[in-house]
Each structure stands twice: as C-alpha cells, then as structure tokens.
mmCIF file of C-alpha atoms in Angstrom:
data_model
loop_
_atom_site.group_PDB
_atom_site.id
_atom_site.type_symbol
_atom_site.label_atom_id
_atom_site.label_comp_id
_atom_site.label_asym_id
_atom_site.label_seq_id
_atom_site.Cartn_x
_atom_site.Cartn_y
_atom_site.Cartn_z
ATOM 1 C CA MET I 105 -49.018 32.610 -3.325
ATOM 2 C CA LYS I 106 -50.876 33.309 -6.577
ATOM 3 C CA ARG I 107 -48.710 30.774 -8.378
ATOM 4 C CA PHE I 108 -49.475 28.151 -5.752
ATOM 5 C CA LYS I 109 -53.209 28.809 -6.059
ATOM 6 C CA LYS I 110 -52.991 28.530 -9.835
ATOM 7 C CA ILE I 111 -51.124 25.209 -9.597
ATOM 8 C CA ALA I 112 -53.632 23.935 -7.050
ATOM 9 C CA ALA I 113 -56.548 24.967 -9.257
ATOM 10 C CA VAL I 114 -55.050 23.198 -12.277
ATOM 11 C CA ALA I 115 -54.381 20.082 -10.196
ATOM 12 C CA LEU I 116 -57.938 20.125 -8.853
ATOM 13 C CA LEU I 117 -59.344 20.528 -12.351
ATOM 14 C CA PHE I 118 -57.211 17.646 -13.627
ATOM 15 C CA PHE I 119 -58.388 15.422 -10.777
ATOM 16 C CA ALA I 120 -62.041 16.345 -11.364
ATOM 17 C CA VAL I 121 -61.791 15.566 -15.084
ATOM 18 C CA TRP I 122 -59.965 12.301 -14.417
ATOM 19 C CA PHE I 123 -62.505 11.272 -11.783
ATOM 20 C CA GLY I 124 -65.398 12.140 -14.079
ATOM 21 C CA PHE I 125 -63.930 10.143 -16.942
ATOM 22 C CA THR I 126 -63.216 7.184 -14.633
ATOM 23 C CA ALA I 127 -66.713 7.227 -13.149
ATOM 24 C CA TYR I 128 -68.207 7.277 -16.641
ATOM 25 C CA SER I 129 -66.054 4.323 -17.703
ATOM 26 C CA VAL I 130 -67.067 2.332 -14.602
ATOM 27 C CA PHE I 131 -70.746 3.058 -15.210
ATOM 28 C CA SER I 132 -70.691 2.371 -18.947
ATOM 29 C CA TYR I 133 -68.755 -0.880 -18.504
ATOM 30 C CA SER I 134 -71.297 -2.139 -15.960
ATOM 31 C CA SER I 135 -73.686 -3.074 -18.770
ATOM 32 C CA ASP I 136 -71.186 -5.436 -20.424
ATOM 33 C CA TYR I 137 -72.436 -8.986 -19.940
ATOM 34 C CA SER I 138 -71.478 -12.379 -21.326
ATOM 35 C CA GLU I 139 -72.753 -15.929 -21.160
ATOM 36 C CA GLN I 140 -70.110 -17.261 -23.534
ATOM 37 C CA LYS I 141 -69.292 -20.907 -22.895
ATOM 38 C CA SER I 142 -66.244 -20.974 -20.604
ATOM 39 C CA ASP I 143 -64.320 -23.426 -18.447
ATOM 40 C CA VAL I 144 -65.065 -21.698 -15.168
ATOM 41 C CA ALA I 145 -66.926 -18.916 -13.374
ATOM 42 C CA ILE I 146 -64.733 -16.922 -10.993
ATOM 43 C CA VAL I 147 -66.839 -15.462 -8.172
ATOM 44 C CA LEU I 148 -65.257 -12.468 -6.459
ATOM 45 C CA GLY I 149 -65.685 -12.461 -2.692
ATOM 46 C CA ALA I 150 -67.958 -10.077 -0.813
ATOM 47 C CA SER I 151 -67.707 -11.005 2.886
ATOM 48 C CA SER I 152 -69.895 -13.244 5.002
ATOM 49 C CA GLN I 153 -72.199 -12.796 7.961
ATOM 50 C CA GLY I 154 -71.573 -15.557 10.473
ATOM 51 C CA SER I 155 -72.113 -18.828 8.627
ATOM 52 C CA GLU I 156 -73.907 -17.211 5.682
ATOM 53 C CA PRO I 157 -72.619 -15.261 2.688
ATOM 54 C CA SER I 158 -73.535 -11.582 2.795
ATOM 55 C CA PRO I 159 -76.596 -10.567 0.712
ATOM 56 C CA VAL I 160 -74.248 -9.070 -1.902
ATOM 57 C CA PHE I 161 -72.201 -12.279 -2.044
ATOM 58 C CA LYS I 162 -75.350 -14.438 -2.283
ATOM 59 C CA GLU I 163 -76.439 -12.699 -5.477
ATOM 60 C CA ARG I 164 -73.029 -13.323 -7.021
ATOM 61 C CA LEU I 165 -73.242 -16.972 -5.993
ATOM 62 C CA ASN I 166 -76.769 -17.274 -7.357
ATOM 63 C CA HIS I 167 -75.508 -16.012 -10.703
ATOM 64 C CA ALA I 168 -72.602 -18.469 -10.717
ATOM 65 C CA SER I 169 -75.066 -21.270 -9.934
ATOM 66 C CA TYR I 170 -77.223 -20.127 -12.852
ATOM 67 C CA LEU I 171 -74.221 -20.132 -15.209
ATOM 68 C CA TYR I 172 -73.346 -23.678 -14.146
ATOM 69 C CA ILE I 173 -76.893 -25.061 -14.286
ATOM 70 C CA GLN I 174 -77.456 -23.549 -17.723
ATOM 71 C CA GLY I 175 -74.241 -25.097 -18.992
ATOM 72 C CA PHE I 176 -72.323 -21.875 -19.632
ATOM 73 C CA VAL I 177 -69.491 -22.995 -17.319
ATOM 74 C CA ASN I 178 -68.272 -26.405 -16.169
ATOM 75 C CA ASN I 179 -66.620 -25.280 -12.926
ATOM 76 C CA ILE I 180 -66.801 -22.535 -10.308
ATOM 77 C CA ILE I 181 -63.923 -20.895 -8.423
ATOM 78 C CA LEU I 182 -64.881 -19.160 -5.177
ATOM 79 C CA THR I 183 -62.572 -16.510 -3.759
ATOM 80 C CA GLY I 184 -62.226 -14.926 -0.339
ATOM 81 C CA GLY I 185 -60.123 -15.447 2.765
ATOM 82 C CA PHE I 186 -60.747 -15.211 6.483
ATOM 83 C CA LEU I 187 -62.307 -12.131 8.051
ATOM 84 C CA PRO I 188 -61.034 -11.105 11.520
ATOM 85 C CA ARG I 189 -62.204 -13.586 14.182
ATOM 86 C CA ALA I 190 -63.924 -15.757 11.553
ATOM 87 C CA SER I 191 -63.654 -19.540 11.917
ATOM 88 C CA GLU I 192 -64.344 -20.195 8.230
ATOM 89 C CA SER I 193 -63.196 -18.399 5.094
ATOM 90 C CA GLU I 194 -65.570 -16.467 2.827
ATOM 91 C CA SER I 195 -64.987 -18.953 0.038
ATOM 92 C CA TYR I 196 -65.711 -21.998 2.228
ATOM 93 C CA ILE I 197 -68.968 -20.461 3.441
ATOM 94 C CA ALA I 198 -69.796 -19.692 -0.185
ATOM 95 C CA LYS I 199 -69.077 -23.310 -1.114
ATOM 96 C CA LEU I 200 -71.553 -24.567 1.489
ATOM 97 C CA TYR I 201 -74.138 -22.185 0.038
ATOM 98 C CA LEU I 202 -73.640 -23.546 -3.486
ATOM 99 C CA LEU I 203 -73.726 -27.137 -2.258
ATOM 100 C CA SER I 204 -77.081 -26.443 -0.605
ATOM 101 C CA ALA I 205 -78.272 -25.070 -3.971
ATOM 102 C CA GLY I 206 -77.419 -28.342 -5.679
ATOM 103 C CA VAL I 207 -74.070 -27.515 -7.280
ATOM 104 C CA PRO I 208 -71.819 -30.626 -7.126
ATOM 105 C CA ASP I 209 -68.781 -30.529 -4.859
ATOM 106 C CA SER I 210 -66.620 -31.890 -7.689
ATOM 107 C CA VAL I 211 -66.959 -28.714 -9.779
ATOM 108 C CA ILE I 212 -66.269 -26.188 -6.973
ATOM 109 C CA TYR I 213 -62.763 -24.901 -6.222
ATOM 110 C CA ILE I 214 -61.875 -22.425 -3.488
ATOM 111 C CA GLU I 215 -58.947 -20.253 -2.466
ATOM 112 C CA GLN I 216 -58.930 -19.082 1.130
ATOM 113 C CA VAL I 217 -56.311 -16.345 1.502
ATOM 114 C CA SER I 218 -57.313 -13.358 -0.658
ATOM 115 C CA GLN I 219 -58.423 -10.126 0.989
ATOM 116 C CA ASN I 220 -59.188 -7.863 -1.982
ATOM 117 C CA THR I 221 -60.145 -7.899 -5.651
ATOM 118 C CA LEU I 222 -56.620 -8.175 -7.016
ATOM 119 C CA GLU I 223 -55.799 -11.084 -4.716
ATOM 120 C CA ASN I 224 -59.104 -12.731 -5.731
ATOM 121 C CA MET I 225 -58.011 -12.588 -9.365
ATOM 122 C CA VAL I 226 -54.400 -13.641 -8.800
ATOM 123 C CA ASN I 227 -55.306 -16.657 -6.713
ATOM 124 C CA ALA I 228 -58.168 -17.649 -9.005
ATOM 125 C CA GLN I 229 -55.672 -17.672 -11.867
ATOM 126 C CA LYS I 230 -53.406 -19.985 -9.865
ATOM 127 C CA VAL I 231 -56.331 -22.363 -9.336
ATOM 128 C CA MET I 232 -57.090 -22.245 -13.070
ATOM 129 C CA GLN I 233 -53.492 -23.092 -13.925
ATOM 130 C CA LYS I 234 -53.423 -25.968 -11.446
ATOM 131 C CA GLN I 235 -56.699 -27.410 -12.757
ATOM 132 C CA ARG I 236 -55.834 -26.691 -16.414
ATOM 133 C CA LEU I 237 -58.782 -24.384 -16.919
ATOM 134 C CA HIS I 238 -58.295 -21.876 -19.704
ATOM 135 C CA SER I 239 -61.299 -19.538 -19.995
ATOM 136 C CA ALA I 240 -63.428 -17.764 -17.411
ATOM 137 C CA LEU I 241 -66.506 -15.684 -16.797
ATOM 138 C CA ILE I 242 -65.889 -13.154 -14.019
ATOM 139 C CA VAL I 243 -68.840 -12.845 -11.627
ATOM 140 C CA SER I 244 -69.344 -9.807 -9.421
ATOM 141 C CA ASP I 245 -71.619 -6.763 -9.229
ATOM 142 C CA PRO I 246 -71.970 -4.653 -12.400
ATOM 143 C CA LEU I 247 -70.158 -1.590 -11.022
ATOM 144 C CA HIS I 248 -67.277 -3.785 -9.835
ATOM 145 C CA MET I 249 -66.593 -5.272 -13.253
ATOM 146 C CA LYS I 250 -64.434 -2.525 -14.769
ATOM 147 C CA ARG I 251 -61.764 -2.866 -12.091
ATOM 148 C CA ALA I 252 -62.004 -6.658 -11.966
ATOM 149 C CA MET I 253 -61.553 -6.918 -15.713
ATOM 150 C CA ARG I 254 -58.596 -4.510 -15.616
ATOM 151 C CA PHE I 255 -56.855 -6.956 -13.274
ATOM 152 C CA ALA I 256 -57.884 -9.871 -15.513
ATOM 153 C CA GLU I 257 -56.311 -8.134 -18.504
ATOM 154 C CA ASN I 258 -53.119 -7.392 -16.553
ATOM 155 C CA LEU I 259 -52.913 -11.083 -15.660
ATOM 156 C CA GLU I 260 -53.587 -12.009 -19.300
ATOM 157 C CA LEU I 261 -56.587 -14.095 -18.322
ATOM 158 C CA ASP I 262 -58.913 -15.290 -21.067
ATOM 159 C CA ALA I 263 -61.940 -13.827 -19.328
ATOM 160 C CA LEU I 264 -65.217 -12.027 -19.980
ATOM 161 C CA PRO I 265 -67.492 -10.115 -17.593
ATOM 162 C CA SER I 266 -70.682 -11.781 -16.389
ATOM 163 C CA PRO I 267 -72.049 -9.557 -13.604
ATOM 164 C CA THR I 268 -74.999 -10.672 -11.509
ATOM 165 C CA GLN I 269 -78.264 -9.310 -12.850
ATOM 166 C CA THR I 270 -79.774 -9.250 -9.342
ATOM 167 C CA SER I 271 -77.235 -7.006 -7.604
ATOM 168 C CA MET I 272 -78.122 -5.866 -4.093
ATOM 169 C CA TYR I 273 -76.975 -2.371 -5.097
ATOM 170 C CA ARG I 274 -80.417 -1.372 -6.324
ATOM 171 C CA SER I 275 -81.289 2.001 -4.821
ATOM 172 C CA LYS I 276 -79.988 5.187 -6.394
ATOM 173 C CA SER I 277 -78.014 6.121 -3.277
ATOM 174 C CA SER I 278 -76.332 2.715 -2.949
ATOM 175 C CA LYS I 279 -75.385 2.743 -6.640
ATOM 176 C CA ILE I 280 -73.904 6.240 -6.364
ATOM 177 C CA LYS I 281 -71.849 5.290 -3.286
ATOM 178 C CA PHE I 282 -70.589 2.147 -5.001
ATOM 179 C CA LEU I 283 -69.791 4.074 -8.190
ATOM 180 C CA ILE I 284 -67.789 6.679 -6.272
ATOM 181 C CA SER I 285 -65.787 4.081 -4.325
ATOM 182 C CA GLU I 286 -65.103 1.975 -7.420
ATOM 183 C CA SER I 287 -63.973 5.052 -9.334
ATOM 184 C CA PHE I 288 -61.450 5.917 -6.623
ATOM 185 C CA PHE I 289 -60.229 2.301 -6.431
ATOM 186 C CA LEU I 290 -59.834 2.135 -10.198
ATOM 187 C CA MET I 291 -57.879 5.392 -10.238
ATOM 188 C CA ALA I 292 -55.620 4.053 -7.488
ATOM 189 C CA SER I 293 -55.003 0.891 -9.528
ATOM 190 C CA TYR I 294 -53.434 3.025 -12.251
ATOM 191 C CA LEU I 295 -51.111 4.720 -9.757
ATOM 192 C CA ILE I 296 -49.981 1.698 -7.752
ATOM 193 C CA LYS I 297 -48.206 -1.215 -9.391
ATOM 194 C CA PRO I 298 -50.209 -4.325 -8.467
ATOM 195 C CA ASP I 299 -48.526 -7.200 -6.627
ATOM 196 C CA THR I 300 -49.192 -10.374 -8.593
ATOM 197 C CA THR I 301 -46.967 -12.623 -6.493
ATOM 198 C CA ILE I 302 -49.577 -13.569 -3.884
ATOM 199 C CA GLU I 303 -49.455 -17.221 -2.850
ATOM 200 C CA ILE I 304 -52.421 -19.468 -2.132
#
C-alpha cells in the first residue's frame, strides 16, 4: 500500500510539473505575433450562431480581413465544418461575413469538413497545395496559437502565428479557463499520434 501511494505521489508530481510547464509555454507563446508578408491567412474555426459567426470567430475574421486589407496576405482560407443540425458550414458563414466586410470572393477559400484544430490545419494545407500557396499566417486567439503552431510544424507548413489582437477572451476568468483547456489539449497532442490523412 505504501509503495502504491509513493508511486501515485510521484506520478501526481510529474503531472503537476508537466502541466505547469505546458501552461507556461502556452501563455508565453501567446504573445508571438507576425505580420510578415505571406500568401495566405488561415483562419481557424470557432463555431457559428445561426447565420452569424460566433463572437470569438468574428474577431478572428476581423483580423484576417485586416491582414488582407493591409496587404500582408493575398488570400484567406476559412476552416470549419458543419455543426449538428446546421444548414451551413462554419467556413461558409464566415465567408459571407468577410464578403459583407468587403473582402473579394476571389481571394477566399473554404474547407467545410473539419471539426477540430488539427483537421483545420490539415485541410487548410490541402487547399494551399491545390492553389499553389506556399506561406501562411495562422489566425486564431493568442492562447490557441501554441497548439495550432505545433500542428503546423508537424505538417511542415511554412507558417507564422498572427493571433487576433481583439480576442473575446478578455476577462481574467475566461483567460484562465482557456489556458487550462489549451494546456490539457496540448499535452494530449503529445500523447496521441495525430491523424493527418483527413480528406476535404
């Protein structure tokens, strides 16, 4: 019994240290930001509410629009599939939002099947390959960027982080909740081999 308790204590300590280190890396990476000239901005999906992007998604889209208008990117890839009982995909709803903001249809590409961050990245890469786009700025919320960029590196994407500077995660409590969830997701990504064979 004592041996079991000792093993459990060591395991708990290891987990706590690992979680602490991961949370610190997620937080510290959130300040990395780039506006380097790139072929495309990849906007990671964040659900929709009826026919409108969610408030979190809107801020990501606003940032992608800014990058395009300022000439930092020439194209935008929108990611996100269909939510249960939804008639339109997240990415299509996002496209309508960008069109209403004045972004030309000819520079917007969408993929409509992804359901999570990894699938967002995999399918965005497939769009890039099809359209012969070579470099990207990844657009999401600051605390999401560490995990997104880990997937980008695994996929050998030529990409840099460009998180929205107007994230809806503004209060201390919302940031802490997001940091905790992202830390767990990032830890899980090291334990589970990602599937990069998703099809559009």
